[in-house]
Short mmCIF file of N, CA, C and O in Angstrom, two decimals:
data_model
loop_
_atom_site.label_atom_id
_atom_site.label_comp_id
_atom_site.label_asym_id
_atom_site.label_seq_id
_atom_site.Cartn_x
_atom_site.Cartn_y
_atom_site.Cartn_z
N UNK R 610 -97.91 -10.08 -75.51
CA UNK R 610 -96.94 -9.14 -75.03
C UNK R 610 -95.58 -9.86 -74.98
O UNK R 610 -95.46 -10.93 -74.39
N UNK R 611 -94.30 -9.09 -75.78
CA UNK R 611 -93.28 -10.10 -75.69
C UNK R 611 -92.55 -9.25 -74.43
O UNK R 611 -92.79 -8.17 -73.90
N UNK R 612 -91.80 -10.02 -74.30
CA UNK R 612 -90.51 -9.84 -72.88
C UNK R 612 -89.16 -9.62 -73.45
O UNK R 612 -89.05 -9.94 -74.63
N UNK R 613 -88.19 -9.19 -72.92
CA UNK R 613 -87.01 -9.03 -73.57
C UNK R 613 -86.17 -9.25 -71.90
O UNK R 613 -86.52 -8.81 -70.80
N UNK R 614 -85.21 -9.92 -72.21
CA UNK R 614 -83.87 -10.00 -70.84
C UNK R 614 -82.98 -9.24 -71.57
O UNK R 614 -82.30 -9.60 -72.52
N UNK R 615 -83.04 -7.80 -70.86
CA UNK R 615 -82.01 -6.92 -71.10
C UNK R 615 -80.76 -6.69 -70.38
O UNK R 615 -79.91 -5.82 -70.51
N UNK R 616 -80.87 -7.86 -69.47
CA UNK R 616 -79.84 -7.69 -68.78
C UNK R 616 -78.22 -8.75 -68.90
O UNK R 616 -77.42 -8.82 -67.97
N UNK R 617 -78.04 -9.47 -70.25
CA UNK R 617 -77.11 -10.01 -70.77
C UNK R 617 -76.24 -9.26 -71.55
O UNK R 617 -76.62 -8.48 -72.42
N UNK R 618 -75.15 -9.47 -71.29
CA UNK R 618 -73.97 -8.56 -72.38
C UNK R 618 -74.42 -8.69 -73.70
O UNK R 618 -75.51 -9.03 -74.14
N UNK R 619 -73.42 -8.38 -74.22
CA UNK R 619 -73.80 -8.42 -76.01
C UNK R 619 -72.94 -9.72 -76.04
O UNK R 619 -71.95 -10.23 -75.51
N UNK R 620 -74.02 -9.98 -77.06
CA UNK R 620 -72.79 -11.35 -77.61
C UNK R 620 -71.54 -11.39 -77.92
O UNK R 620 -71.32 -10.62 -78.86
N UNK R 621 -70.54 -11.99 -77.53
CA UNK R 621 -69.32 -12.02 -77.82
C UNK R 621 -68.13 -11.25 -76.71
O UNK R 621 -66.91 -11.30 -76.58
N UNK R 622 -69.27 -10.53 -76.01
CA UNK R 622 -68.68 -9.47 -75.39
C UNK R 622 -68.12 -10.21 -74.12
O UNK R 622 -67.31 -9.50 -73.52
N UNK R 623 -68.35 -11.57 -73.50
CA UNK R 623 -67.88 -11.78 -72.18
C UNK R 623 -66.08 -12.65 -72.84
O UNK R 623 -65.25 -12.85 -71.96
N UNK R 624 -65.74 -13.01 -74.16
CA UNK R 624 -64.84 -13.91 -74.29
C UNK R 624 -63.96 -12.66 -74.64
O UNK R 624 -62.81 -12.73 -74.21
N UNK R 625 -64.22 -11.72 -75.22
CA UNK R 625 -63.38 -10.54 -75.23
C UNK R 625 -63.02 -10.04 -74.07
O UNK R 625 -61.90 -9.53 -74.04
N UNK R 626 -63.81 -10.02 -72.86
CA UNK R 626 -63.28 -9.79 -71.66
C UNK R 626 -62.73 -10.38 -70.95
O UNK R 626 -62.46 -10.01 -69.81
N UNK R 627 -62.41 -11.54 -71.50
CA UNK R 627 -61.64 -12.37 -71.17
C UNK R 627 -60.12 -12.36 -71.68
O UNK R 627 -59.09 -12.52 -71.04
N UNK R 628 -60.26 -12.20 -72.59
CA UNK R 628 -58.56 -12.20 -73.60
C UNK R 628 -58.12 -11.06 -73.11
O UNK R 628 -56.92 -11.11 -72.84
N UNK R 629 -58.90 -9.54 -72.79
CA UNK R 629 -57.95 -8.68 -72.53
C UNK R 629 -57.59 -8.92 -71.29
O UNK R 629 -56.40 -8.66 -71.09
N UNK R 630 -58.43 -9.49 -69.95
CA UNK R 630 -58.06 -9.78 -68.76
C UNK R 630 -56.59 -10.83 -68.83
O UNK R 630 -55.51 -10.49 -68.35
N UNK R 631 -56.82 -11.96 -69.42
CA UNK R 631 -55.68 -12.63 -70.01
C UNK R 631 -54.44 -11.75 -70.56
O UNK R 631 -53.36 -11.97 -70.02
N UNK R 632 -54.50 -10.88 -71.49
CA UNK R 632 -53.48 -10.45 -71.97
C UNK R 632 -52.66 -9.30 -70.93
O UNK R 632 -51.52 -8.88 -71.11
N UNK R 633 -53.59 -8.91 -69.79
CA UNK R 633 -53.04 -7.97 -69.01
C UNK R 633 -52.33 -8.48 -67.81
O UNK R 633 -51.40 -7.97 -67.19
N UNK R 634 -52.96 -9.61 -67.60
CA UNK R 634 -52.94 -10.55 -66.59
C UNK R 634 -51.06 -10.75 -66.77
O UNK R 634 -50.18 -10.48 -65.95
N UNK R 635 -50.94 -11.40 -68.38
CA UNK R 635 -49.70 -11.78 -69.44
C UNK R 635 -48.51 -10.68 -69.29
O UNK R 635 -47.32 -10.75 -68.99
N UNK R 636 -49.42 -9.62 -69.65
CA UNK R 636 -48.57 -8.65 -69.56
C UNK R 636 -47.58 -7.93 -68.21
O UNK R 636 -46.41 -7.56 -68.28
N UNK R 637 -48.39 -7.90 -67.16
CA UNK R 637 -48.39 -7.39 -65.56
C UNK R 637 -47.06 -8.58 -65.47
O UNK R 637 -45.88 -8.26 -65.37
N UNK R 638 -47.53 -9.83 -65.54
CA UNK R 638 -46.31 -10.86 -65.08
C UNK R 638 -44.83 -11.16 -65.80
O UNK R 638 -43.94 -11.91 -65.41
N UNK R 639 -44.88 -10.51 -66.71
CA UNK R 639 -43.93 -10.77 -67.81
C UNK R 639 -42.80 -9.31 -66.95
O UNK R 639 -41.66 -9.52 -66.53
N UNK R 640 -43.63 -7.73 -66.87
CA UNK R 640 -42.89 -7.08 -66.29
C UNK R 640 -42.20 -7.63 -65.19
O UNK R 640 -41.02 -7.88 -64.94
N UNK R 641 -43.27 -7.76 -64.62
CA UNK R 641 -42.40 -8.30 -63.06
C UNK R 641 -41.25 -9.27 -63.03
O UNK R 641 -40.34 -9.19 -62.21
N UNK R 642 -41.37 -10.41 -64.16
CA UNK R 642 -40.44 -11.17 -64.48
C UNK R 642 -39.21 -10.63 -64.65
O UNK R 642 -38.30 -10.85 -63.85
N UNK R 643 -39.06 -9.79 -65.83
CA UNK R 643 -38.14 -8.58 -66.06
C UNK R 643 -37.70 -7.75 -65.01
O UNK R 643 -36.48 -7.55 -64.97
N UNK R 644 -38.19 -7.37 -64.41
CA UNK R 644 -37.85 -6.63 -63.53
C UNK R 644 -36.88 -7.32 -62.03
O UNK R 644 -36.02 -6.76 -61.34
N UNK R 645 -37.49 -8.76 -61.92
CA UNK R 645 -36.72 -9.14 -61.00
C UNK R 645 -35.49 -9.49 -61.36
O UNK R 645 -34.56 -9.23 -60.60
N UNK R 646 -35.18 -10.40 -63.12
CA UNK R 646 -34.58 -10.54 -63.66
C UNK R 646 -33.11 -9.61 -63.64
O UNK R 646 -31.95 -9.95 -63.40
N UNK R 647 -33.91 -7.87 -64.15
CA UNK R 647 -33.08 -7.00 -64.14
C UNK R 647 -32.38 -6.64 -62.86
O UNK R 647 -31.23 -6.24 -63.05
N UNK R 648 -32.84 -6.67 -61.32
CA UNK R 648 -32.59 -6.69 -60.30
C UNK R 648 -31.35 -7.60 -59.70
O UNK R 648 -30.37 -7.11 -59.14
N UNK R 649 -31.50 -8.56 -59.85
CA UNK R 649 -30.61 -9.74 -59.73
C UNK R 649 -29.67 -9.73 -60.65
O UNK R 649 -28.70 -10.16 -60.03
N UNK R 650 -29.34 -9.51 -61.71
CA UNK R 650 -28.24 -9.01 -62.81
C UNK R 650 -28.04 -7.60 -62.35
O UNK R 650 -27.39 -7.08 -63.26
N UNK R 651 -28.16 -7.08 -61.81
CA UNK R 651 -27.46 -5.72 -61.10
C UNK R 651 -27.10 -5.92 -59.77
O UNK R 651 -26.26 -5.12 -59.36
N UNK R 652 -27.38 -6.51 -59.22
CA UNK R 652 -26.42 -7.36 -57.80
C UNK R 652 -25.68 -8.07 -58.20
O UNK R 652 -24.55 -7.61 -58.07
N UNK R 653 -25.70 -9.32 -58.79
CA UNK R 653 -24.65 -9.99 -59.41
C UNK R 653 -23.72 -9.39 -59.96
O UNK R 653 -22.68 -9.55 -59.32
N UNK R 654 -23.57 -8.59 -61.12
CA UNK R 654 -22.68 -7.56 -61.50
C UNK R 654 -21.50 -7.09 -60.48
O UNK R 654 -20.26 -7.12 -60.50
N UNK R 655 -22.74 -6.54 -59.38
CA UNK R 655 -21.49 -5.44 -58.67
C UNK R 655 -20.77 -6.13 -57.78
O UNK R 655 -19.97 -5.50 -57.09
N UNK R 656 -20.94 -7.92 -57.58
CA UNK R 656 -19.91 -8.71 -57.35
C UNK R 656 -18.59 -8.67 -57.34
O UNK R 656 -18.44 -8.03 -58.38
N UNK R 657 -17.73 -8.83 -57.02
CA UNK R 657 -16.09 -8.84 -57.48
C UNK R 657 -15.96 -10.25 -57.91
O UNK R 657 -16.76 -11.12 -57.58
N UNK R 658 -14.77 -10.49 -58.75
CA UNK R 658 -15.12 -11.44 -59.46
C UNK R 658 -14.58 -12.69 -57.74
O UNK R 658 -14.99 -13.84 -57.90
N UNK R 659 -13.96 -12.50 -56.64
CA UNK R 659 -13.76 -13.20 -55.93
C UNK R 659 -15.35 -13.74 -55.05
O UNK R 659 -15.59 -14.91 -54.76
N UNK R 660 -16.12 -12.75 -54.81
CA UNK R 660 -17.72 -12.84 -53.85
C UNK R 660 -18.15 -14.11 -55.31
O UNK R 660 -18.38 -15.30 -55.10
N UNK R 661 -18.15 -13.48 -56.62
CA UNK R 661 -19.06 -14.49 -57.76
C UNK R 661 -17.98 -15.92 -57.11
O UNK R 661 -18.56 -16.80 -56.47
N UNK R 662 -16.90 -16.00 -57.26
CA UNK R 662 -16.60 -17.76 -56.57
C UNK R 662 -17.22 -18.26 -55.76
O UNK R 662 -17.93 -19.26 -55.87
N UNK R 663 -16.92 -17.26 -54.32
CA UNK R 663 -17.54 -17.68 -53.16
C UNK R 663 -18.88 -18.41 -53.06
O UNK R 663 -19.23 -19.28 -52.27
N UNK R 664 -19.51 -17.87 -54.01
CA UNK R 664 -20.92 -18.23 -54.12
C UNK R 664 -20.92 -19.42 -55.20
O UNK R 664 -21.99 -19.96 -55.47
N UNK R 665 -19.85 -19.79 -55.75
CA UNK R 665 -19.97 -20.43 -56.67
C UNK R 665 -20.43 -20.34 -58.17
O UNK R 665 -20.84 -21.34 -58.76
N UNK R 666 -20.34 -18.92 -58.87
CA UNK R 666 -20.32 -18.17 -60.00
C UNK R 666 -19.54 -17.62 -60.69
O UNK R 666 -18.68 -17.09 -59.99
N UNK R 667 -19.36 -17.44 -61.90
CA UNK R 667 -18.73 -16.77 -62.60
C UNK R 667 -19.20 -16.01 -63.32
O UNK R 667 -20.38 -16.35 -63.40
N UNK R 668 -18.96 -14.80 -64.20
CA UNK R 668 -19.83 -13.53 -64.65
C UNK R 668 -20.08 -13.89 -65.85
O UNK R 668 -20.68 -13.09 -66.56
N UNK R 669 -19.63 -15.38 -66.49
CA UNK R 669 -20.90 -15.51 -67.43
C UNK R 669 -21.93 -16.41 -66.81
O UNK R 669 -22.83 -16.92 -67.49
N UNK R 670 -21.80 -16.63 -65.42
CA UNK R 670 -23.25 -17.11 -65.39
C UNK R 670 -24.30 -16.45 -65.12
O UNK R 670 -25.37 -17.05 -65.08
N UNK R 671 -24.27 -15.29 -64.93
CA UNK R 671 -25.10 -13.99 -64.11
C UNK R 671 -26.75 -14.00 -65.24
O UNK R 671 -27.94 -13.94 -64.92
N UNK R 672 -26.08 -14.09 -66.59
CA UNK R 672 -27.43 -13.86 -67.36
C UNK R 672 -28.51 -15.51 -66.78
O UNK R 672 -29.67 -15.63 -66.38
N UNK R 673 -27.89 -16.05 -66.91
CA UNK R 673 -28.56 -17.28 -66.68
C UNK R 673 -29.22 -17.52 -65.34
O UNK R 673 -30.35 -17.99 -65.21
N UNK R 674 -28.12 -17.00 -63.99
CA UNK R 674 -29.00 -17.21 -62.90
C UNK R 674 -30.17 -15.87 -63.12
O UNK R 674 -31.33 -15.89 -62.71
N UNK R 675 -29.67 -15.02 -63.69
CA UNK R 675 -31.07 -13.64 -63.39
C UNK R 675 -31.87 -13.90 -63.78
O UNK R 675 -32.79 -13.19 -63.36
N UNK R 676 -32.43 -15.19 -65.04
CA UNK R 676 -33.50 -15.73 -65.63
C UNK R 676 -34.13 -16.94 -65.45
O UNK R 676 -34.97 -17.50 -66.16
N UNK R 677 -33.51 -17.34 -64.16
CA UNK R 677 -33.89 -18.34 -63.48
C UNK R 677 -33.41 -19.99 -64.11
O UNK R 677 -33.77 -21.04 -63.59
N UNK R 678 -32.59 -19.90 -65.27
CA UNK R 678 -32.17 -21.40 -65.86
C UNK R 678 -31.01 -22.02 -64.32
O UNK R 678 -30.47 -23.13 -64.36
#
């Protein structure tokens, strides 16, 4: 009498669930990146160019601090 363990995925099937968990994982953080990015370049902006001194900025640095360099 043979036996069978039916209770293992299909082959291949756990590293694929992995890459999409990875790629969503990739994806989810990249928005958020963007998004804070975009947030902080829309405060900076509505600066006057005297508040960007105060703080020690100028409005070409705005892309750079919103991306964290």
């Amino acid at each position: 009498m043979a036996a069978f363990d039916t209770t293992r995925p299909a082959y291949g099937a756990a590293p694929v669930a992995g890459h999409v968990k990875g790629f969503m994982s990739n994806l989810i953080a990249n928005v958020i990146a963007w998004n804070d990015a975009r947030v902080t370049r829309k405060a900076l902006n509505s600066l006057t160019d005297r508040e960007l001194e105060d703080i020690g900025l100028v409005r070409g640095d705005i892309d750079s601090v919103a991306i964290g360099r």
